[in-house]
mmCIF file of C-alpha atoms in Angstrom:
data_model
loop_
_atom_site.group_PDB
_atom_site.id
_atom_site.type_symbol
_atom_site.label_atom_id
_atom_site.label_comp_id
_atom_site.label_asym_id
_atom_site.label_seq_id
_atom_site.Cartn_x
_atom_site.Cartn_y
_atom_site.Cartn_z
ATOM 1 C CA UNK A 26 16.783 24.650 -4.000
ATOM 2 C CA UNK A 27 13.115 23.712 -3.679
ATOM 3 C CA UNK A 28 12.095 20.496 -1.926
ATOM 4 C CA UNK A 29 9.707 17.992 -3.509
ATOM 5 C CA UNK A 30 7.972 14.741 -2.689
ATOM 6 C CA UNK A 31 7.562 12.589 -5.775
ATOM 7 C CA UNK A 32 5.496 9.384 -5.940
ATOM 8 C CA UNK A 33 5.143 7.210 -8.991
ATOM 9 C CA UNK A 34 3.096 4.090 -9.693
ATOM 10 C CA UNK A 35 4.487 1.328 -11.900
ATOM 11 C CA UNK A 36 2.480 -1.474 -13.527
ATOM 12 C CA UNK A 37 1.713 -4.559 -11.441
ATOM 13 C CA UNK A 38 3.375 -6.968 -13.865
ATOM 14 C CA UNK A 39 6.669 -5.054 -13.696
ATOM 15 C CA UNK A 40 9.209 -6.782 -11.466
ATOM 16 C CA UNK A 41 10.382 -5.119 -8.257
ATOM 17 C CA UNK A 42 13.902 -5.213 -9.685
ATOM 18 C CA UNK A 43 12.769 -3.231 -12.747
ATOM 19 C CA UNK A 44 11.064 -0.669 -10.486
ATOM 20 C CA UNK A 45 14.309 -0.370 -8.523
ATOM 21 C CA UNK A 46 16.246 0.187 -11.773
ATOM 22 C CA UNK A 47 13.775 2.898 -12.796
ATOM 23 C CA UNK A 48 14.219 4.628 -9.430
ATOM 24 C CA UNK A 49 18.012 4.496 -9.874
ATOM 25 C CA UNK A 50 17.677 5.937 -13.386
ATOM 26 C CA UNK A 51 15.510 8.820 -12.139
ATOM 27 C CA UNK A 52 17.932 9.416 -9.277
ATOM 28 C CA UNK A 53 20.802 9.674 -11.798
ATOM 29 C CA UNK A 54 18.896 12.221 -13.889
ATOM 30 C CA UNK A 55 18.184 14.364 -10.839
ATOM 31 C CA UNK A 56 21.809 14.257 -9.674
ATOM 32 C CA UNK A 57 22.998 15.007 -13.229
ATOM 33 C CA UNK A 58 20.911 18.184 -13.252
ATOM 34 C CA UNK A 59 22.282 19.444 -9.928
ATOM 35 C CA UNK A 60 19.769 17.993 -7.478
ATOM 36 C CA UNK A 61 19.805 15.242 -4.881
ATOM 37 C CA UNK A 62 17.478 12.525 -3.650
ATOM 38 C CA UNK A 63 17.291 12.617 0.143
ATOM 39 C CA UNK A 64 15.190 9.496 0.670
ATOM 40 C CA UNK A 65 13.675 6.713 -1.417
ATOM 41 C CA UNK A 66 10.950 4.359 -0.163
ATOM 42 C CA UNK A 67 9.501 1.407 -2.015
ATOM 43 C CA UNK A 68 6.001 0.859 -0.616
ATOM 44 C CA UNK A 69 5.360 -2.387 -2.463
ATOM 45 C CA UNK A 70 2.450 -3.547 -4.592
ATOM 46 C CA UNK A 71 -0.840 -2.058 -3.457
ATOM 47 C CA UNK A 72 -4.402 -2.225 -4.735
ATOM 48 C CA UNK A 73 -5.704 0.744 -6.668
ATOM 49 C CA UNK A 74 -9.096 2.326 -6.063
ATOM 50 C CA UNK A 75 -9.953 1.932 -9.731
ATOM 51 C CA UNK A 76 -8.333 0.405 -12.787
ATOM 52 C CA UNK A 77 -5.571 2.358 -14.510
ATOM 53 C CA UNK A 78 -4.747 1.102 -17.996
ATOM 54 C CA UNK A 79 -6.137 -2.351 -17.146
ATOM 55 C CA UNK A 80 -4.142 -2.585 -13.878
ATOM 56 C CA UNK A 81 -5.822 -3.188 -10.528
ATOM 57 C CA UNK A 82 -2.558 -3.020 -8.561
ATOM 58 C CA UNK A 83 0.655 -1.031 -8.843
ATOM 59 C CA UNK A 84 4.154 -0.703 -7.389
ATOM 60 C CA UNK A 85 4.363 2.501 -5.309
ATOM 61 C CA UNK A 86 7.644 4.407 -4.834
ATOM 62 C CA UNK A 87 8.298 7.679 -2.957
ATOM 63 C CA UNK A 88 11.292 9.957 -3.445
ATOM 64 C CA UNK A 89 12.174 13.028 -1.364
ATOM 65 C CA UNK A 90 13.941 15.344 -3.797
ATOM 66 C CA UNK A 91 15.991 18.531 -3.405
ATOM 67 C CA UNK A 92 16.405 19.771 -6.983
ATOM 68 C CA UNK A 93 15.838 22.693 -9.359
ATOM 69 C CA UNK A 94 12.553 22.749 -11.322
ATOM 70 C CA UNK A 95 14.170 21.678 -14.639
ATOM 71 C CA UNK A 96 15.220 18.377 -13.001
ATOM 72 C CA UNK A 97 11.612 17.710 -11.931
ATOM 73 C CA UNK A 98 10.393 18.536 -15.443
ATOM 74 C CA UNK A 99 12.878 16.062 -16.904
ATOM 75 C CA UNK A 100 11.950 13.120 -14.629
ATOM 76 C CA UNK A 101 8.258 13.764 -15.287
ATOM 77 C CA UNK A 102 8.967 13.787 -19.041
ATOM 78 C CA UNK A 103 10.831 10.472 -18.738
ATOM 79 C CA UNK A 104 7.945 8.969 -16.750
ATOM 80 C CA UNK A 105 5.432 10.037 -19.404
ATOM 81 C CA UNK A 106 7.538 8.208 -22.009
ATOM 82 C CA UNK A 107 7.994 5.061 -19.898
ATOM 83 C CA UNK A 108 5.221 2.507 -20.460
ATOM 84 C CA UNK A 109 5.743 0.938 -17.034
ATOM 85 C CA UNK A 110 4.771 4.144 -15.189
ATOM 86 C CA UNK A 111 1.012 4.460 -14.722
ATOM 87 C CA UNK A 112 0.870 7.711 -12.753
ATOM 88 C CA UNK A 113 3.162 10.141 -10.979
ATOM 89 C CA UNK A 114 2.653 13.039 -8.611
ATOM 90 C CA UNK A 115 5.141 15.692 -7.547
ATOM 91 C CA UNK A 116 4.378 18.067 -4.689
ATOM 92 C CA UNK A 117 6.522 20.966 -3.541
ATOM 93 C CA UNK A 118 6.974 20.925 0.248
ATOM 94 C CA UNK A 119 8.506 23.282 2.789
ATOM 95 C CA UNK A 120 10.446 20.520 4.559
ATOM 96 C CA UNK A 121 10.926 16.797 4.149
ATOM 97 C CA UNK A 122 9.395 14.507 6.726
ATOM 98 C CA UNK A 123 11.958 13.054 9.114
ATOM 99 C CA UNK A 124 12.004 9.287 9.523
ATOM 100 C CA UNK A 125 9.721 6.891 7.666
ATOM 101 C CA UNK A 126 6.709 8.153 5.748
ATOM 102 C CA UNK A 127 3.128 7.547 6.864
ATOM 103 C CA UNK A 128 2.859 4.527 4.543
ATOM 104 C CA UNK A 129 5.937 2.888 6.066
ATOM 105 C CA UNK A 130 4.707 3.591 9.605
ATOM 106 C CA UNK A 131 1.397 1.988 8.643
ATOM 107 C CA UNK A 132 3.201 -1.104 7.332
ATOM 108 C CA UNK A 133 5.146 -1.383 10.616
ATOM 109 C CA UNK A 134 1.947 -0.986 12.630
ATOM 110 C CA UNK A 135 0.222 -3.696 10.590
ATOM 111 C CA UNK A 136 3.220 -6.011 11.008
ATOM 112 C CA UNK A 137 3.177 -5.470 14.790
ATOM 113 C CA UNK A 138 -0.554 -6.154 14.897
ATOM 114 C CA UNK A 139 -0.106 -9.369 12.931
ATOM 115 C CA UNK A 140 2.604 -10.505 15.352
ATOM 116 C CA UNK A 141 0.291 -9.900 18.307
ATOM 117 C CA UNK A 142 -2.496 -11.787 16.541
ATOM 118 C CA UNK A 143 -0.114 -14.668 15.950
ATOM 119 C CA UNK A 144 -0.233 -15.523 19.641
ATOM 120 C CA UNK A 145 -4.031 -15.530 19.629
ATOM 121 C CA UNK A 146 -4.129 -17.344 16.307
ATOM 122 C CA UNK A 147 -2.686 -20.445 17.997
ATOM 123 C CA UNK A 148 -5.588 -20.472 20.439
ATOM 124 C CA UNK A 149 -8.109 -20.126 17.616
ATOM 125 C CA UNK A 150 -6.583 -23.110 15.816
ATOM 126 C CA UNK A 151 -6.815 -25.256 18.942
ATOM 127 C CA UNK A 152 -10.413 -24.171 19.432
ATOM 128 C CA UNK A 153 -11.227 -25.285 15.883
ATOM 129 C CA UNK A 154 -9.656 -28.699 16.586
ATOM 130 C CA UNK A 155 -11.706 -29.220 19.751
ATOM 131 C CA UNK A 156 -15.138 -28.618 18.335
ATOM 132 C CA UNK A 157 -16.316 -28.721 14.781
ATOM 133 C CA UNK A 158 -18.289 -25.517 14.833
ATOM 134 C CA UNK A 159 -19.089 -25.630 11.147
ATOM 135 C CA UNK A 160 -20.982 -28.894 11.617
ATOM 136 C CA UNK A 161 -22.976 -27.494 14.527
ATOM 137 C CA UNK A 162 -23.795 -24.348 12.585
ATOM 138 C CA UNK A 163 -24.983 -26.450 9.680
ATOM 139 C CA UNK A 164 -27.380 -28.378 11.918
ATOM 140 C CA UNK A 165 -28.899 -25.157 13.222
ATOM 141 C CA UNK A 166 -29.093 -23.696 9.738
ATOM 142 C CA UNK A 167 -31.103 -26.695 8.472
ATOM 143 C CA UNK A 168 -34.101 -25.960 10.691
ATOM 144 C CA UNK A 169 -36.986 -24.377 8.790
ATOM 145 C CA UNK A 170 -37.906 -20.866 9.803
ATOM 146 C CA UNK A 171 -41.436 -19.858 10.799
ATOM 147 C CA UNK A 172 -42.032 -18.003 7.557
ATOM 148 C CA UNK A 173 -40.825 -21.035 5.573
ATOM 149 C CA UNK A 174 -43.243 -23.378 7.384
ATOM 150 C CA UNK A 175 -46.210 -21.166 6.603
ATOM 151 C CA UNK A 176 -47.793 -21.846 3.231
ATOM 152 C CA UNK A 177 -48.247 -19.204 0.561
ATOM 153 C CA UNK A 178 -52.043 -19.276 0.953
ATOM 154 C CA UNK A 179 -51.764 -18.516 4.685
ATOM 155 C CA UNK A 180 -49.613 -15.465 4.052
ATOM 156 C CA UNK A 181 -52.021 -14.098 1.427
ATOM 157 C CA UNK A 182 -55.000 -14.415 3.776
ATOM 158 C CA UNK A 183 -53.195 -12.671 6.622
ATOM 159 C CA UNK A 184 -52.302 -9.734 4.369
ATOM 160 C CA UNK A 185 -55.896 -9.284 3.108
ATOM 161 C CA UNK A 186 -57.365 -9.712 6.571
ATOM 162 C CA UNK A 187 -59.217 -12.858 5.453
ATOM 163 C CA UNK A 188 -61.370 -10.894 2.953
ATOM 164 C CA UNK A 189 -61.339 -11.472 -0.793
#
């Protein structure tokens, strides 16, 4: 049977539980039509590049599917009918990716980076307690600049070379 990667986007105001139920429903349809779902990944709520049906964010879900084409046609038909699904994309692939997808690896990398920053974040907090940098910046920012000190008449004369 052909292999597919299927991603669908659900509305931002849909609960994660409802998205999970939808994934289970689609999985049941695929298995009922002689296919199987090898892997399912919920990527979470992510920002969209542009608004889709008044939504700026969406729940992203990936499914690795091994099924006949009629099963794919049926889940796409069900997604078109479902108001919670904003978009879907199915791609035929030669082989499924082993291990976590690129999105999940990215999430792990970001989590690791945040943990490393956590150690440095403590130092930054202590630094903020020692010196009130905002106050010092405000004092420097209050000084007038050279161009602000100069009057409008002076700037006009310099542009014209002193001639009228």
